[in-house]
mmCIF file of C-alpha atoms and ligand atoms in Angstrom:
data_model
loop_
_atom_site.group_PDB
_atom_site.id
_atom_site.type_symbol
_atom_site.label_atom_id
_atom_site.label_comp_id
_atom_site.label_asym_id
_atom_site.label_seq_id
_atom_site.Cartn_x
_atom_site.Cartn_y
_atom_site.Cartn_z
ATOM 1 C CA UNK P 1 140.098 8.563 162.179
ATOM 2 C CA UNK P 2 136.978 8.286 164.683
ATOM 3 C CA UNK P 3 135.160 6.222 162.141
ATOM 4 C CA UNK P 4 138.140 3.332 162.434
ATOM 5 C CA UNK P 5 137.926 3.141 165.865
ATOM 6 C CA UNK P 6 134.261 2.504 165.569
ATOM 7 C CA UNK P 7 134.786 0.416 163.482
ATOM 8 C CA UNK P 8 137.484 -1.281 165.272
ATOM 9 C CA UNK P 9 135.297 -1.454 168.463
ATOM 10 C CA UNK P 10 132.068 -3.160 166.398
ATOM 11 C CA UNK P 11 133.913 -5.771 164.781
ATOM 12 C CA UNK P 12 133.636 -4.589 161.292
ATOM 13 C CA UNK P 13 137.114 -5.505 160.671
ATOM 14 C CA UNK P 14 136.097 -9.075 161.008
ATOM 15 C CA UNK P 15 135.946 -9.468 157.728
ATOM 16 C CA UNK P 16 139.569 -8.142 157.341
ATOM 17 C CA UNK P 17 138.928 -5.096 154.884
ATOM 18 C CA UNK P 18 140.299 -2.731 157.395
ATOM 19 C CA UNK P 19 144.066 -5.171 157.357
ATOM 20 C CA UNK P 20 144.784 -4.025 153.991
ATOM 21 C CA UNK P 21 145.030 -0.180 155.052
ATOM 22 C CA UNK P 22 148.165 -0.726 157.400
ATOM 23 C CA UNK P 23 150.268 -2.801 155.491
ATOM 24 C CA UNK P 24 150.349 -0.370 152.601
ATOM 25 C CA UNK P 25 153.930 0.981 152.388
ATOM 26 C CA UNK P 26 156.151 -2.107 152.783
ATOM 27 C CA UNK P 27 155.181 -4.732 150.581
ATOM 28 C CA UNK P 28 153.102 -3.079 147.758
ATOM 29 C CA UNK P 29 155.940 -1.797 145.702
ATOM 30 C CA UNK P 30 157.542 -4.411 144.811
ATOM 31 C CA UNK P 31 154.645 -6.242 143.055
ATOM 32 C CA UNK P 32 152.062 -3.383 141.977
ATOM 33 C CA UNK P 33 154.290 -2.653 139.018
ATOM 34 C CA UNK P 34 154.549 -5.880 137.240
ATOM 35 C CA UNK P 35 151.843 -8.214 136.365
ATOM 36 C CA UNK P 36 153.223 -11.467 138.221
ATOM 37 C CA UNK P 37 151.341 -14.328 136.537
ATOM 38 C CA UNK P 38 152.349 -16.730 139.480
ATOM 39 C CA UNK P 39 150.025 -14.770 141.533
ATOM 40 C CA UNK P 40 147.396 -15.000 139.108
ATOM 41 C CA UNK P 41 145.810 -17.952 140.773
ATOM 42 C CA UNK P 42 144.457 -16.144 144.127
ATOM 43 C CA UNK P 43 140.536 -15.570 142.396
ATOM 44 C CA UNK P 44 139.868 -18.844 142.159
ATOM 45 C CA UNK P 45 137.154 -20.181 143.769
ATOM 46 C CA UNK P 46 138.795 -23.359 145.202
ATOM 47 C CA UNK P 47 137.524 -25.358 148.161
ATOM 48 C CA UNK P 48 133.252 -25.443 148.632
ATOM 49 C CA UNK P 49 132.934 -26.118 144.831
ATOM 50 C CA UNK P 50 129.209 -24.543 144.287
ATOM 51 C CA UNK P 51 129.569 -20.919 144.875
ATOM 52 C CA UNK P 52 126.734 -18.871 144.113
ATOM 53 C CA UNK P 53 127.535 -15.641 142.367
ATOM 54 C CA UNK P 54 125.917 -12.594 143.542
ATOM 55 C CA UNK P 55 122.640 -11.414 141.438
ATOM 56 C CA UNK P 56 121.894 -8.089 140.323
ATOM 57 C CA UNK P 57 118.497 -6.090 141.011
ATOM 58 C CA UNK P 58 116.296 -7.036 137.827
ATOM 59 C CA UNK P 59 112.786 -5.648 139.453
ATOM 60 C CA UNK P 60 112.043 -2.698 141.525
ATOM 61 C CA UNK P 61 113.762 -1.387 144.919
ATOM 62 C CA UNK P 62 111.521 -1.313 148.110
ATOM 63 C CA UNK P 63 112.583 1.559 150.397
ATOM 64 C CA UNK P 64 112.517 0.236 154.265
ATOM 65 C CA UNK P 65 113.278 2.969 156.728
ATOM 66 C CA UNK P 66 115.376 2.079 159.680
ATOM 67 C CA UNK P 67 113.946 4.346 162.642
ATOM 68 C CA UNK P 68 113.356 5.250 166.386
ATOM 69 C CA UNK P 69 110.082 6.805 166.968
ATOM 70 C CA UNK P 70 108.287 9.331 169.036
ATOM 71 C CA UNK P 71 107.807 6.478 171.646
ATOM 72 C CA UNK P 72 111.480 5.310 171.337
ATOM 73 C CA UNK P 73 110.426 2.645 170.293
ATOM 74 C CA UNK P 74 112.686 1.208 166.685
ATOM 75 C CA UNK P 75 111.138 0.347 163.518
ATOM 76 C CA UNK P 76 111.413 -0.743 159.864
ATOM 77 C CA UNK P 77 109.528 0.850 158.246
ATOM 78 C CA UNK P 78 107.461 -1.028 156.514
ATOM 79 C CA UNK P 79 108.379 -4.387 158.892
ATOM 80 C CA UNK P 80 106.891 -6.746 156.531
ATOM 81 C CA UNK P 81 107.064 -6.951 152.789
ATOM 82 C CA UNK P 82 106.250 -8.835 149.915
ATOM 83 C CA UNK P 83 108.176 -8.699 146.250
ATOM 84 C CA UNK P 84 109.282 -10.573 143.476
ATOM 85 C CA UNK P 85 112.593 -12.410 143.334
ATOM 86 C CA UNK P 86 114.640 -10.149 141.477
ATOM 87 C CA UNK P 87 113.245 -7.358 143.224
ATOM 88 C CA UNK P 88 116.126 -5.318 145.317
ATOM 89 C CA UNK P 89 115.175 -3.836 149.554
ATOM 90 C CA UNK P 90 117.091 -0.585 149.760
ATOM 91 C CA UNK P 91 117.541 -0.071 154.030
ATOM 92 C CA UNK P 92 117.740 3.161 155.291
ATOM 93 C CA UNK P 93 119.261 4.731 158.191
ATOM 94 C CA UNK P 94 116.730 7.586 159.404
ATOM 95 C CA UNK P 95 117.035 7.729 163.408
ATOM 96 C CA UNK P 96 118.076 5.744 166.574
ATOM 97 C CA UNK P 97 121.162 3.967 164.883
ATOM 98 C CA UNK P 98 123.494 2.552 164.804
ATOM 99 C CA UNK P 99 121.089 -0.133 162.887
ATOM 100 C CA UNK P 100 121.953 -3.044 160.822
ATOM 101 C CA UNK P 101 120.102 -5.537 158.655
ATOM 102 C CA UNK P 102 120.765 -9.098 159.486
ATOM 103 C CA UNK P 103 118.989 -12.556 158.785
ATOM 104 C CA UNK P 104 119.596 -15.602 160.901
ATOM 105 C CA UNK P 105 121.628 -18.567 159.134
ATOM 106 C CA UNK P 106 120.188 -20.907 161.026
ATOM 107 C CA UNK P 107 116.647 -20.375 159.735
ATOM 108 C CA UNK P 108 117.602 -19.990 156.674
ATOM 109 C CA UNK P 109 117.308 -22.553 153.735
ATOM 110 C CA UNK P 110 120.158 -23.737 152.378
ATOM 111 C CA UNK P 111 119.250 -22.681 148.903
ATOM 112 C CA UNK P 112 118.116 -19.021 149.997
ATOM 113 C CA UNK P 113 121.078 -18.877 152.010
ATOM 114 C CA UNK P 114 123.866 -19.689 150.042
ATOM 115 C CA UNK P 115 122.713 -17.179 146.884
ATOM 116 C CA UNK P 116 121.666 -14.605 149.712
ATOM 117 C CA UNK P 117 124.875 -14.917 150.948
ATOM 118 C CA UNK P 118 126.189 -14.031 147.594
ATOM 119 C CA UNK P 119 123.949 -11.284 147.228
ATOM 120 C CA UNK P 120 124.812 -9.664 150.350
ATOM 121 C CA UNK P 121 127.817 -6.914 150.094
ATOM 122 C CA UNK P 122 130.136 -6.113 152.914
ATOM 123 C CA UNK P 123 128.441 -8.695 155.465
ATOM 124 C CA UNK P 124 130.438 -8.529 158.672
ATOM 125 C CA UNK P 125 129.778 -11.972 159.860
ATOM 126 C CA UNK P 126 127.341 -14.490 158.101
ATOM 127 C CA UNK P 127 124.066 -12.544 156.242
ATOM 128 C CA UNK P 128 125.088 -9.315 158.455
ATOM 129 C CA UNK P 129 125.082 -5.843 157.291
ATOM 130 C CA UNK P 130 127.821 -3.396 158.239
ATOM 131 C CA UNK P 131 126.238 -0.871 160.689
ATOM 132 C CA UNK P 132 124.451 2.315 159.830
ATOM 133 C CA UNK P 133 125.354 4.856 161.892
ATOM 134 C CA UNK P 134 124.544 8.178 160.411
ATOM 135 C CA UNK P 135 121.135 9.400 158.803
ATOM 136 C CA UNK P 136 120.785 8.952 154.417
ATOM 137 C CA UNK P 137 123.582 6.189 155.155
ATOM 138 C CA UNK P 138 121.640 3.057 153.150
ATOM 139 C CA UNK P 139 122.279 -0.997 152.351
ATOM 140 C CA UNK P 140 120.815 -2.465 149.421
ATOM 141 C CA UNK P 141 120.159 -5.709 149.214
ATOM 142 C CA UNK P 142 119.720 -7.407 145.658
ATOM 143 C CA UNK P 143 116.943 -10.561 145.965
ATOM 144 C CA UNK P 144 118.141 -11.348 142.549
ATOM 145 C CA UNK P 145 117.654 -15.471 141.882
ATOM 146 C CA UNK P 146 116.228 -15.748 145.388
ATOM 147 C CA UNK P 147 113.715 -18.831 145.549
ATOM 148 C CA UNK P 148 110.480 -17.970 147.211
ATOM 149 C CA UNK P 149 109.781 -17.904 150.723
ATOM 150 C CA UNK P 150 109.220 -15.457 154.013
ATOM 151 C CA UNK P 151 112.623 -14.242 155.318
ATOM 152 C CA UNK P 152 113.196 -12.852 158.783
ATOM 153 C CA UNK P 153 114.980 -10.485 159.015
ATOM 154 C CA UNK P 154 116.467 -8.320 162.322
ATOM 155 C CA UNK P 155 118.559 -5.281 163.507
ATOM 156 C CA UNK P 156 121.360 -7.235 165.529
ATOM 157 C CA UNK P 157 121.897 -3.956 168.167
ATOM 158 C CA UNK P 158 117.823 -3.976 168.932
ATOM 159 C CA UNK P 159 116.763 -7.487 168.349
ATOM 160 C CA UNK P 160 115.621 -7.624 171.565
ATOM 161 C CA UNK P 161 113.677 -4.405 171.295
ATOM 162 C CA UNK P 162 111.673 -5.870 168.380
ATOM 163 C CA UNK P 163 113.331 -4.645 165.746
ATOM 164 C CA UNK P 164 112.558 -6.590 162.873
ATOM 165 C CA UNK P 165 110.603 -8.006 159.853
ATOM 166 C CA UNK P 166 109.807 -10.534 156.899
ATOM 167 C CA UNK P 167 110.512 -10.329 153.438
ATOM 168 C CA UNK P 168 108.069 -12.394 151.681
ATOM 169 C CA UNK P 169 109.877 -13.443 148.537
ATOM 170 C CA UNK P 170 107.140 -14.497 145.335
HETATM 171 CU CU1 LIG H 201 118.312 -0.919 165.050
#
């Protein structure tokens, strides 16, 4: 139970995943038995008609550890990388959390943002991670069909320490 109120406290029910575990009893019944084809129509993608589709990891996965060190100072470990679109960044949670991985919208390219969007799973608000909190926890992040460019990239909780990096994308 401590984890929901953590959760509850950082926002990470923005996204409304956290609704669907209080409602359970009453109305599920009733329509988890029978296949009702009028409600059939609730996956389709209606309204912004081009919606990228997320992109599987086709290359290798880049470890980046998320850190505090010796100093107190935090880290990714490395800050800056370079790989191949296709190529997947696996984030780790080692020390100092709770960390995040987050990229700004605003600086973002349209293009790279819409299919980075779509590659991005669980985002609490727009290209946000959830929060790490405890050591081994990780985020992967598939740059599958990314087009090229340098990406910055940020822990939201110690932006303002200097925790962040690029990810060059070739
Ligand atoms: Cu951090």
């Amino acid at each position: 139970m401590r984890s929901w109120k953590l959760a509850a406290l950082t926002g990470l029910c923005l996204i409304g995943a956290c609704g669907g575990e209080k409602k359970s009893t009453t109305d599920s019944a009733a329509t988890a038995s029978t296949p009702t084809p009028a409600n059939a129509t609730t996956s389709t993608p209606s309204t912004n008609g081009t919606l990228d589709s997320a992109a599987a990891i086709t290359g290798q996965t880049v470890e980046v550890k998320m850190l505090q060190d010796a100093q107190g100072k935090y880290h990714f470990d490395p800050a800056d990388l370079t790989i191949k679109s296709g190529d997947g960044v696996k984030f780790i949670m080692v020390s100092g959390g709770p960390h995040n991985v987050a990229f700004d919208p605003a600086q973002m390219p349209a293009d790279a943002k819409a299919q980075l969007s779509a590659n991005m799973l669980q985002q609490v608000s727009e290209l946000s991670s959830p929060m790490m909190m405890n050591p081994n926890e990780t985020y992967t992040i598939s740059f599958g069909k990314m087009p090229p460019g340098k990406y910055e990239f940020h822990c939201t909780p110690h932006l303002a320490m200097g925790m962040k990096g690029t990810i060059t994308v070739q």
